[in-house]
Short mmCIF file of C-alpha atoms and ligand atoms in Angstrom, two decimals:
data_model
loop_
_atom_site.label_atom_id
_atom_site.label_comp_id
_atom_site.label_asym_id
_atom_site.label_seq_id
_atom_site.Cartn_x
_atom_site.Cartn_y
_atom_site.Cartn_z
CA THR A 1 -40.74 -185.38 15.91
CA VAL A 2 -38.43 -185.11 12.90
CA GLU A 3 -35.43 -185.30 15.20
CA ASP A 4 -36.70 -188.49 16.83
CA VAL A 5 -37.23 -190.12 13.46
CA ARG A 6 -33.73 -189.09 12.31
CA ARG A 7 -32.23 -190.60 15.44
CA GLU A 8 -34.26 -193.78 15.04
CA ILE A 9 -33.09 -194.15 11.43
CA GLN A 10 -29.44 -193.70 12.59
CA GLU A 11 -30.02 -196.44 15.16
CA PHE A 12 -31.55 -198.61 12.44
CA TYR A 13 -28.42 -198.22 10.22
CA ARG A 14 -26.17 -199.02 13.19
CA SER A 15 -28.06 -202.13 14.28
CA PHE A 16 -28.50 -203.66 10.84
CA ALA A 17 -25.05 -204.14 9.29
CA GLY A 18 -24.94 -203.55 5.54
CA LEU A 19 -28.31 -201.78 5.40
CA SER A 20 -26.81 -198.50 4.17
CA ASP A 21 -25.17 -200.26 1.24
CA GLU A 22 -28.56 -201.33 -0.03
CA PHE A 23 -31.00 -198.65 1.00
CA GLU A 24 -31.18 -195.01 1.83
CA VAL A 25 -33.81 -194.80 4.57
CA ILE A 26 -35.64 -191.50 4.26
CA ASP A 27 -38.62 -191.63 6.59
CA LYS A 28 -40.63 -193.62 9.08
CA ILE A 29 -44.13 -194.27 7.74
CA GLY A 30 -45.76 -196.59 10.17
CA GLU A 31 -45.63 -198.17 13.54
CA GLY A 32 -47.92 -201.11 14.28
CA THR A 33 -48.10 -203.69 17.05
CA PHE A 34 -45.47 -205.92 15.49
CA SER A 35 -43.32 -203.69 13.34
CA SER A 36 -42.01 -200.32 12.32
CA VAL A 37 -42.20 -199.43 8.63
CA TYR A 38 -39.78 -197.09 6.85
CA LYS A 39 -39.74 -195.49 3.46
CA ALA A 40 -36.45 -196.01 1.61
CA VAL A 41 -34.80 -195.69 -1.74
CA ASP A 42 -33.40 -198.93 -3.14
CA LEU A 43 -29.87 -198.00 -4.20
CA HIS A 44 -29.31 -200.87 -6.64
CA ASN A 45 -32.29 -202.63 -7.97
CA SER A 46 -35.24 -200.97 -9.67
CA ARG A 47 -36.62 -203.77 -11.80
CA TYR A 48 -39.54 -204.60 -9.53
CA PHE A 49 -40.49 -200.97 -9.44
CA ASN A 50 -41.22 -201.12 -13.13
CA ASP A 51 -42.99 -204.47 -12.78
CA TYR A 52 -45.42 -203.26 -10.18
CA TRP A 53 -45.86 -199.54 -10.20
CA ASP A 54 -45.44 -198.45 -13.80
CA LEU A 55 -48.62 -200.13 -15.00
CA PRO A 56 -49.92 -198.89 -18.36
CA ASN A 57 -53.20 -197.59 -16.97
CA GLU A 58 -51.41 -195.39 -14.43
CA SER A 59 -52.88 -191.99 -15.26
CA SER A 60 -49.94 -190.01 -14.02
CA ALA A 61 -47.43 -192.06 -16.00
CA SER A 62 -46.54 -189.34 -18.46
CA GLU A 63 -46.56 -186.34 -16.22
CA SER A 64 -44.51 -187.84 -13.42
CA LYS A 65 -41.61 -188.96 -15.67
CA ASP A 66 -39.19 -186.46 -14.26
CA THR A 67 -40.50 -186.16 -10.74
CA PRO A 68 -38.79 -187.77 -7.79
CA GLU A 69 -41.73 -190.18 -7.52
CA LYS A 70 -40.03 -192.18 -10.23
CA LYS A 71 -37.36 -193.29 -7.76
CA PRO A 72 -37.42 -196.94 -6.72
CA TYR A 73 -39.05 -196.36 -3.37
CA VAL A 74 -39.54 -199.27 -1.07
CA ALA A 75 -41.28 -199.85 2.23
CA ILE A 76 -39.05 -201.68 4.74
CA LYS A 77 -41.01 -203.52 7.37
CA ARG A 78 -38.77 -204.03 10.40
CA ILE A 79 -40.41 -206.83 12.34
CA TYR A 80 -39.87 -206.42 16.09
CA VAL A 81 -37.40 -208.84 17.54
CA THR A 82 -39.98 -209.77 20.17
CA SER A 83 -42.04 -211.47 17.46
CA SER A 84 -41.59 -215.23 17.47
CA PRO A 85 -39.52 -216.78 14.68
CA TRP A 86 -42.57 -218.82 13.77
CA ARG A 87 -44.67 -215.70 13.28
CA ILE A 88 -42.02 -213.99 11.19
CA LEU A 89 -41.56 -217.04 8.99
CA ASN A 90 -45.32 -217.38 8.62
CA GLU A 91 -45.68 -213.78 7.37
CA LEU A 92 -42.83 -214.04 4.90
CA LYS A 93 -44.05 -217.40 3.58
CA ILE A 94 -47.55 -216.11 3.04
CA LEU A 95 -46.30 -212.93 1.39
CA SER A 96 -44.17 -214.87 -1.07
CA MET A 97 -47.12 -217.19 -1.83
CA LEU A 98 -49.32 -214.25 -2.72
CA LYS A 99 -47.27 -212.71 -5.48
CA GLY A 100 -48.98 -211.92 -8.75
CA CYS A 101 -52.02 -209.95 -7.64
CA THR A 102 -52.04 -206.22 -8.41
CA THR A 103 -53.97 -205.38 -5.21
CA ILE A 104 -51.59 -207.20 -2.82
CA ALA A 105 -48.15 -205.84 -1.88
CA PRO A 106 -45.59 -208.27 -3.29
CA LEU A 107 -42.56 -209.22 -1.24
CA ILE A 108 -39.42 -207.96 -3.04
CA THR A 109 -36.95 -209.53 -0.67
CA ALA A 110 -36.38 -210.30 2.96
CA MET A 111 -33.19 -209.76 4.94
CA ARG A 112 -31.88 -210.89 8.29
CA HIS A 113 -29.12 -209.59 10.50
CA LYS A 114 -28.73 -211.44 13.83
CA ASP A 115 -32.21 -211.30 15.43
CA GLN A 116 -33.59 -208.65 13.07
CA VAL A 117 -35.75 -209.45 10.07
CA LEU A 118 -36.76 -207.03 7.35
CA ALA A 119 -39.43 -207.50 4.70
CA VAL A 120 -38.98 -205.22 1.64
CA LEU A 121 -42.07 -204.23 -0.33
CA PRO A 122 -42.64 -201.68 -3.08
CA TYR A 123 -43.60 -198.33 -1.56
CA PHE A 124 -47.22 -197.43 -2.19
CA SER A 125 -48.17 -193.80 -1.80
CA HIS A 126 -51.57 -193.68 -0.10
CA THR A 127 -54.12 -191.45 1.62
CA ASP A 128 -54.96 -191.55 5.33
CA PHE A 129 -58.40 -193.21 5.70
CA ARG A 130 -59.55 -190.36 7.95
CA GLU A 131 -59.12 -187.97 5.08
CA PHE A 132 -61.60 -189.61 2.69
CA TYR A 133 -64.06 -192.00 4.37
CA GLN A 134 -66.62 -189.26 5.09
CA THR A 135 -66.43 -187.59 1.71
CA ALA A 136 -66.21 -190.67 -0.55
CA SER A 137 -69.15 -190.93 -2.96
CA ILE A 138 -70.90 -194.26 -3.62
CA PRO A 139 -68.92 -194.73 -6.90
CA ASP A 140 -65.69 -194.06 -4.94
CA ILE A 141 -66.77 -196.68 -2.39
CA GLN A 142 -67.49 -199.15 -5.16
CA VAL A 143 -63.96 -198.74 -6.64
CA TYR A 144 -62.49 -199.17 -3.17
CA PHE A 145 -64.35 -202.33 -2.31
CA ARG A 146 -63.99 -203.89 -5.72
CA GLN A 147 -60.25 -203.81 -5.20
CA LEU A 148 -60.43 -204.95 -1.60
CA PHE A 149 -62.52 -207.92 -2.65
CA ASP A 150 -60.27 -208.68 -5.64
CA ALA A 151 -57.39 -208.91 -3.15
CA LEU A 152 -59.36 -210.97 -0.64
CA SER A 153 -60.59 -213.36 -3.33
CA PHE A 154 -56.99 -213.97 -4.26
CA VAL A 155 -55.97 -214.50 -0.64
CA HIS A 156 -58.89 -216.82 0.06
CA ALA A 157 -58.32 -218.85 -3.10
CA HIS A 158 -55.03 -219.75 -1.49
CA HIS A 159 -56.90 -220.84 1.65
CA ILE A 160 -55.37 -218.03 3.63
CA ILE A 161 -57.26 -215.90 6.19
CA HIS A 162 -55.90 -212.39 6.48
CA ARG A 163 -57.42 -211.88 9.94
CA ASP A 164 -56.77 -208.15 10.16
CA ILE A 165 -58.81 -206.37 7.52
CA LYS A 166 -59.08 -202.71 8.55
CA PRO A 167 -58.34 -199.30 7.00
CA GLN A 168 -54.68 -199.28 8.13
CA ASN A 169 -54.04 -202.53 6.29
CA PHE A 170 -55.73 -201.67 2.99
CA LEU A 171 -53.77 -198.76 1.61
CA TYR A 172 -55.68 -196.58 -0.77
CA ASN A 173 -54.69 -193.67 -3.01
CA VAL A 174 -57.60 -191.34 -3.70
CA HIS A 175 -55.87 -189.72 -6.70
CA THR A 176 -55.04 -192.88 -8.64
CA ARG A 177 -58.07 -194.71 -7.04
CA ARG A 178 -55.92 -197.75 -6.41
CA GLY A 179 -55.78 -199.94 -3.36
CA LEU A 180 -53.28 -202.37 -1.91
CA LEU A 181 -53.67 -204.97 0.78
CA VAL A 182 -50.79 -205.19 3.23
CA ASP A 183 -49.89 -206.78 6.56
CA PHE A 184 -50.04 -210.53 6.63
CA GLY A 185 -48.62 -210.52 10.17
CA LEU A 186 -51.68 -212.27 11.61
CA ALA A 187 -52.59 -214.24 8.52
CA GLU A 188 -53.04 -218.00 8.77
CA THR A 189 -53.79 -220.94 6.59
CA GLU A 190 -57.41 -222.05 6.88
CA PRO A 191 -57.48 -225.17 9.03
CA GLU A 192 -58.20 -228.52 7.29
CA ARG A 193 -61.81 -229.54 7.46
CA THR A 194 -60.94 -232.83 9.13
CA THR A 195 -59.54 -231.04 12.15
CA ARG A 196 -62.66 -228.85 12.67
CA LYS A 197 -64.48 -229.28 15.88
CA CYS A 198 -67.10 -226.57 16.36
CA ALA A 199 -70.85 -227.23 16.32
CA CYS A 200 -71.17 -224.81 13.38
CA ARG A 201 -69.59 -227.34 11.06
CA THR A 202 -72.79 -229.39 10.95
CA TRP A 203 -75.03 -226.41 10.20
CA VAL A 204 -77.85 -227.10 7.76
CA PRO A 205 -79.99 -224.26 6.40
CA GLY A 206 -83.52 -224.11 7.87
CA VAL A 207 -82.91 -226.54 10.69
CA GLN A 208 -83.60 -225.25 14.16
CA LEU A 209 -80.43 -225.34 16.27
CA LYS A 210 -80.35 -227.18 19.53
CA ARG A 211 -79.26 -224.66 22.15
CA PRO A 212 -76.77 -225.82 24.69
CA PRO A 213 -78.17 -225.91 28.23
CA LYS A 214 -78.01 -222.55 29.95
CA PRO A 215 -76.03 -222.40 33.17
CA LEU A 216 -78.50 -222.39 36.08
CA GLY A 217 -78.82 -219.22 38.12
CA GLY A 218 -77.23 -216.84 35.59
CA HIS A 219 -73.52 -216.30 35.36
CA PRO A 220 -71.74 -219.06 37.24
CA LYS A 221 -69.18 -217.96 39.81
CA ASN A 222 -67.05 -221.07 39.63
CA ASP A 223 -67.52 -222.20 36.08
CA SER A 224 -66.36 -225.82 35.78
CA ARG A 225 -67.11 -226.15 32.04
CA PRO A 226 -63.92 -226.48 29.95
CA GLY A 227 -62.75 -223.22 28.43
CA ARG A 228 -62.61 -222.74 24.68
CA ARG A 229 -59.36 -221.90 23.01
CA SER A 230 -59.26 -220.36 19.58
CA ASN A 231 -57.43 -217.80 17.55
CA ARG A 232 -58.82 -214.36 18.34
CA ALA A 233 -56.12 -212.38 16.57
CA GLY A 234 -57.44 -209.27 14.87
CA THR A 235 -58.41 -205.70 15.73
CA ARG A 236 -61.03 -204.41 18.11
CA GLY A 237 -64.24 -203.52 16.37
CA PHE A 238 -63.48 -205.60 13.27
CA ARG A 239 -63.78 -209.08 14.80
CA ALA A 240 -66.51 -211.32 13.37
CA PRO A 241 -69.05 -212.73 15.85
CA GLU A 242 -67.59 -216.22 15.48
CA VAL A 243 -64.17 -214.90 16.55
CA LEU A 244 -65.76 -213.21 19.61
CA LEU A 245 -67.57 -216.46 20.42
CA LYS A 246 -64.26 -218.32 20.22
CA CYS A 247 -65.34 -220.62 17.40
CA PRO A 248 -62.41 -223.01 16.77
CA ASP A 249 -63.39 -223.46 13.06
CA GLN A 250 -62.99 -219.93 11.80
CA SER A 251 -62.86 -219.52 8.04
CA THR A 252 -62.01 -216.92 5.42
CA LYS A 253 -65.54 -215.47 6.10
CA ILE A 254 -64.09 -213.59 9.10
CA ASP A 255 -62.39 -211.31 6.57
CA THR A 256 -65.61 -210.52 4.72
CA TRP A 257 -67.20 -209.57 8.05
CA SER A 258 -64.33 -207.14 8.71
CA ALA A 259 -64.76 -205.71 5.19
CA GLY A 260 -68.42 -205.22 6.09
CA VAL A 261 -67.48 -203.21 9.19
CA LEU A 262 -65.23 -201.13 6.94
CA LEU A 263 -68.18 -200.51 4.57
CA LEU A 264 -70.29 -199.59 7.57
CA CYS A 265 -67.73 -196.89 8.47
CA PHE A 266 -68.01 -195.38 4.99
CA LEU A 267 -71.81 -195.45 4.90
CA SER A 268 -72.34 -194.16 8.45
CA LYS A 269 -69.43 -191.72 8.18
CA ARG A 270 -68.18 -193.02 11.57
CA PHE A 271 -64.81 -194.46 12.29
CA PRO A 272 -64.35 -196.45 14.39
CA PHE A 273 -67.93 -197.65 14.30
CA PHE A 274 -67.64 -200.29 17.02
CA ASN A 275 -65.46 -199.30 19.93
CA SER A 276 -65.27 -201.79 22.74
CA ASN A 277 -62.67 -202.57 25.37
CA ASP A 278 -63.00 -206.33 25.26
CA ASP A 279 -64.75 -209.20 23.48
CA ILE A 280 -67.77 -209.21 25.84
CA GLU A 281 -68.39 -205.53 25.23
CA ALA A 282 -67.94 -206.18 21.51
CA LEU A 283 -70.69 -208.86 21.66
CA VAL A 284 -72.93 -206.38 23.45
CA GLU A 285 -72.33 -203.87 20.70
CA LEU A 286 -73.23 -206.47 18.07
CA ALA A 287 -76.36 -207.41 20.03
CA THR A 288 -77.38 -203.73 20.18
CA VAL A 289 -77.38 -203.59 16.36
CA PHE A 290 -78.33 -207.14 15.36
CA GLY A 291 -80.70 -207.86 18.26
CA ARG A 292 -80.75 -210.41 21.05
CA ARG A 293 -82.44 -213.16 19.03
CA LYS A 294 -79.81 -213.22 16.26
CA LEU A 295 -76.94 -213.18 18.75
CA GLU A 296 -78.51 -216.05 20.72
CA GLU A 297 -78.91 -218.05 17.47
CA CYS A 298 -75.38 -217.20 16.47
CA ALA A 299 -74.04 -218.41 19.82
CA ALA A 300 -76.04 -221.65 19.53
CA LEU A 301 -74.53 -222.15 16.07
CA HIS A 302 -71.11 -222.25 17.72
CA GLY A 303 -72.29 -224.36 20.65
CA VAL A 304 -72.27 -221.62 23.32
CA VAL A 305 -74.87 -219.52 25.14
CA PHE A 306 -75.38 -215.81 24.75
CA GLU A 307 -77.43 -214.38 27.58
CA THR A 308 -77.87 -210.79 28.68
CA THR A 309 -80.05 -208.78 31.03
CA ILE A 310 -79.12 -205.42 29.52
CA PRO A 311 -82.54 -203.77 29.02
CA THR A 312 -81.51 -201.62 26.05
CA ILE A 313 -80.79 -204.69 23.94
CA LYS A 314 -83.95 -205.43 21.96
CA ASP A 315 -85.00 -208.82 20.62
CA ALA A 316 -85.18 -207.65 17.02
CA PRO A 317 -82.35 -206.16 14.97
CA VAL A 318 -82.11 -202.47 14.18
CA GLN A 319 -82.62 -202.05 10.43
CA LEU A 320 -79.31 -201.06 8.76
CA GLU A 321 -81.17 -198.37 6.76
CA LYS A 322 -82.48 -196.80 9.98
CA LEU A 323 -79.09 -197.04 11.68
CA ILE A 324 -77.31 -195.33 8.77
CA GLU A 325 -80.04 -192.74 8.30
CA TRP A 326 -79.68 -191.91 11.97
CA CYS A 327 -75.90 -191.65 11.73
CA LEU A 328 -76.09 -189.47 8.67
CA ALA A 329 -78.72 -187.16 10.21
CA ALA A 330 -76.36 -186.69 13.14
CA TYR A 331 -73.30 -186.20 10.94
CA LYS A 332 -72.42 -182.59 11.45
CA PRO A 333 -71.76 -181.35 7.90
CA HIS A 334 -75.05 -182.96 6.77
CA ALA A 335 -76.97 -181.70 9.73
CA ALA A 336 -75.70 -178.19 8.99
CA LEU A 337 -76.63 -178.51 5.31
CA ALA A 338 -80.04 -179.82 6.16
CA HIS A 339 -80.51 -176.91 8.56
CA GLU A 340 -79.43 -174.43 5.90
CA ALA A 341 -81.83 -175.94 3.34
CA ARG A 342 -84.71 -175.59 5.81
CA ARG A 343 -83.77 -171.99 6.55
CA GLN A 344 -83.69 -171.17 2.83
CA ARG A 345 -87.09 -172.78 2.32
CA PHE A 346 -88.45 -170.80 5.23
CA LEU A 347 -87.10 -167.54 3.80
CA ARG A 348 -88.43 -168.27 0.34
CA ARG A 349 -91.86 -169.05 1.62
CA SER A 350 -92.13 -166.08 3.87
CA MET A 351 -91.06 -163.79 1.00
CA GLN A 352 -93.72 -165.37 -1.24
CA GLY A 353 -96.16 -164.86 1.58
CA THR A 354 -97.32 -168.52 1.48
CA GLY A 355 -96.73 -169.04 5.16
CA THR A 356 -94.73 -171.81 6.82
CA SER A 357 -97.43 -174.14 7.99
CA SER A 358 -96.19 -177.12 5.94
CA GLY A 359 -93.77 -178.07 8.73
CA ALA A 360 -94.70 -181.76 8.53
CA SER A 361 -93.09 -182.18 5.10
CA ASP A 362 -89.82 -180.64 6.33
CA ARG A 363 -88.24 -183.84 7.44
CA ALA A 364 -85.25 -183.41 9.65
CA ASN A 365 -84.11 -186.90 8.80
CA TYR A 366 -81.59 -187.67 6.20
CA ALA A 367 -83.25 -189.38 3.24
CA LEU A 368 -81.13 -192.14 1.73
CA THR A 369 -80.52 -192.11 -1.99
CA ASP A 370 -81.09 -195.18 -4.22
CA ASP A 371 -77.33 -195.59 -4.49
CA GLU A 372 -77.02 -195.64 -0.71
CA LEU A 373 -79.80 -198.20 -0.42
CA ARG A 374 -78.07 -200.43 -2.88
CA ALA A 375 -74.89 -200.12 -0.85
CA ILE A 376 -76.80 -201.02 2.29
CA ARG A 377 -78.20 -204.18 0.70
CA PHE A 378 -74.61 -205.20 -0.05
CA LEU A 379 -73.64 -204.28 3.51
CA SER A 380 -76.31 -206.50 5.01
CA ALA A 381 -75.04 -209.43 2.98
CA LEU A 382 -71.55 -208.89 4.42
CA LEU A 383 -72.68 -208.25 7.99
CA ASP A 384 -74.47 -211.59 8.30
CA VAL A 385 -73.78 -213.03 11.74
CA ASN A 386 -73.89 -216.58 10.28
CA PRO A 387 -70.67 -217.24 8.37
CA HIS A 388 -72.39 -219.93 6.29
CA THR A 389 -74.77 -217.44 4.67
CA ARG A 390 -72.44 -214.41 4.69
CA LEU A 391 -71.00 -213.43 1.31
CA SER A 392 -67.65 -214.91 0.36
CA ALA A 393 -65.10 -212.55 -1.18
CA GLN A 394 -65.80 -214.13 -4.56
CA GLN A 395 -69.53 -213.59 -4.19
CA ALA A 396 -68.89 -210.02 -3.12
CA GLN A 397 -66.85 -209.39 -6.31
CA ARG A 398 -69.80 -210.59 -8.36
CA HIS A 399 -72.47 -208.88 -6.27
CA GLN A 400 -74.51 -206.39 -8.29
CA PHE A 401 -73.06 -203.55 -6.18
CA LEU A 402 -69.54 -204.32 -7.46
CA ARG A 403 -70.00 -206.30 -10.63
CA ALA A 404 -70.02 -203.39 -13.05
CA VAL A 405 -67.26 -201.33 -11.45
CA GLU A 406 -64.63 -200.27 -13.98
CA LEU A 407 -61.09 -200.16 -12.67
P1 ADP B 27 -48.02 -203.86 11.33
O1 ADP B 27 -48.04 -205.36 11.40
O2 ADP B 27 -47.03 -203.26 12.26
O3 ADP B 27 -49.37 -203.24 11.43
P2 ADP B 27 -48.13 -203.17 8.49
O4 ADP B 27 -47.62 -204.07 7.46
O5 ADP B 27 -49.59 -203.02 8.61
O6 ADP B 27 -47.44 -203.51 9.86
O7 ADP B 27 -47.52 -201.69 8.21
C1 ADP B 27 -47.77 -200.65 9.11
C2 ADP B 27 -48.09 -199.36 8.30
O8 ADP B 27 -46.95 -199.05 7.46
C3 ADP B 27 -49.28 -199.44 7.37
O9 ADP B 27 -50.47 -199.19 8.02
C4 ADP B 27 -48.95 -198.39 6.34
O10 ADP B 27 -49.26 -197.10 6.84
C5 ADP B 27 -47.44 -198.51 6.22
N1 ADP B 27 -47.07 -199.40 5.09
C6 ADP B 27 -46.97 -200.73 5.13
N2 ADP B 27 -46.64 -201.23 3.91
C7 ADP B 27 -46.50 -200.16 3.07
C8 ADP B 27 -46.18 -200.02 1.70
N3 ADP B 27 -45.90 -201.07 0.88
N4 ADP B 27 -46.16 -198.76 1.19
C9 ADP B 27 -46.46 -197.73 1.95
N5 ADP B 27 -46.73 -197.76 3.28
C10 ADP B 27 -46.79 -199.00 3.83
MG1 MG B 28 -51.01 -203.28 10.11
#
């Protein structure tokens, strides 16, 4: 409630000496796993505000001259004291490395008081994902993804993996049609090639993979094989197959997979699309869409075995077109529209006295447009279970679906 937020802001002022001299905290705007984020007015410095948010192509530049939006608003990310100093340092280091890209939130400054650390970023006014992902047109989606991939290209060029690409971390304003990548709390530097140790590192296109021996008698009760340790940081439903399979040589391609899941949410009008409780369930979800064969191959690529006796999992993948068609046909507003169109046709025909026997041509299914089919081709290049053949962020920027997008 408003009262709770007010009390929390008072507590924030009390616990962080000197904060009130620098900022007027006006609202709480986010609470994640590792931080609380507040909206504040910077009482002294407004230089960065002009640098970053008063860009010449800002359409509202002239009209908003006298509105309060012109204030130097900042977002203060208050990193929880339970975060390790290593993690906090890592996030601040990466943020300061990534300055200079218009689609990445630049670090203005960082402050520490005792065990509390604050990261100060320009405030970016954005729209809740749930308010626009179902109504976005294909051109809207193109503008969104062009900016997301511009940001990711920049991040990846610095050999940094973001690790947590999802709607909450790519802020988007539907009015200005601008996006901003935030949250480098889980980001990491891509490991050196020399330290890589997964079987996938020796992958060669076209060569049949040697599958590791399957454990005899199904799932072993006392498994004596050594466990695999790897970074699995990220968010449920957005983890790439190699993350779920505990590949120790993860690359920047895990981010393009997550971006693919995000595109799938737009195209299917479902969010979250994948919704599992753990990594095993997540693999089952992937197998349900991509088929048993692909998941088995994918596991072999990373030197592990994927085996399942779940009868609903088919060998072959479900075509993404079919999957999306099915989701759209079931999407309520569309289903209602389709129903209304059928009813109108029925009424027209019966008034003209031509009868209604042409039922076969009245397809209940949602027919995909050419634009949607182009988007799905792009989607399938992102949701490639093999990271070697999956699009990189740079390839995605240049893909025909995004190449011609005007920003
Ligand atoms: P966490 O690690 O806790 O997820 P984030 O950096 O993702 O922290 O921030 C949490 C939320 O705060 C975001 O999802 C967003 O809603 C809001 N937020 C973060 N940075 C900004 C910003 N620069 N401008 C506006 N809102 C922001
Ligand atoms: Mg976040």
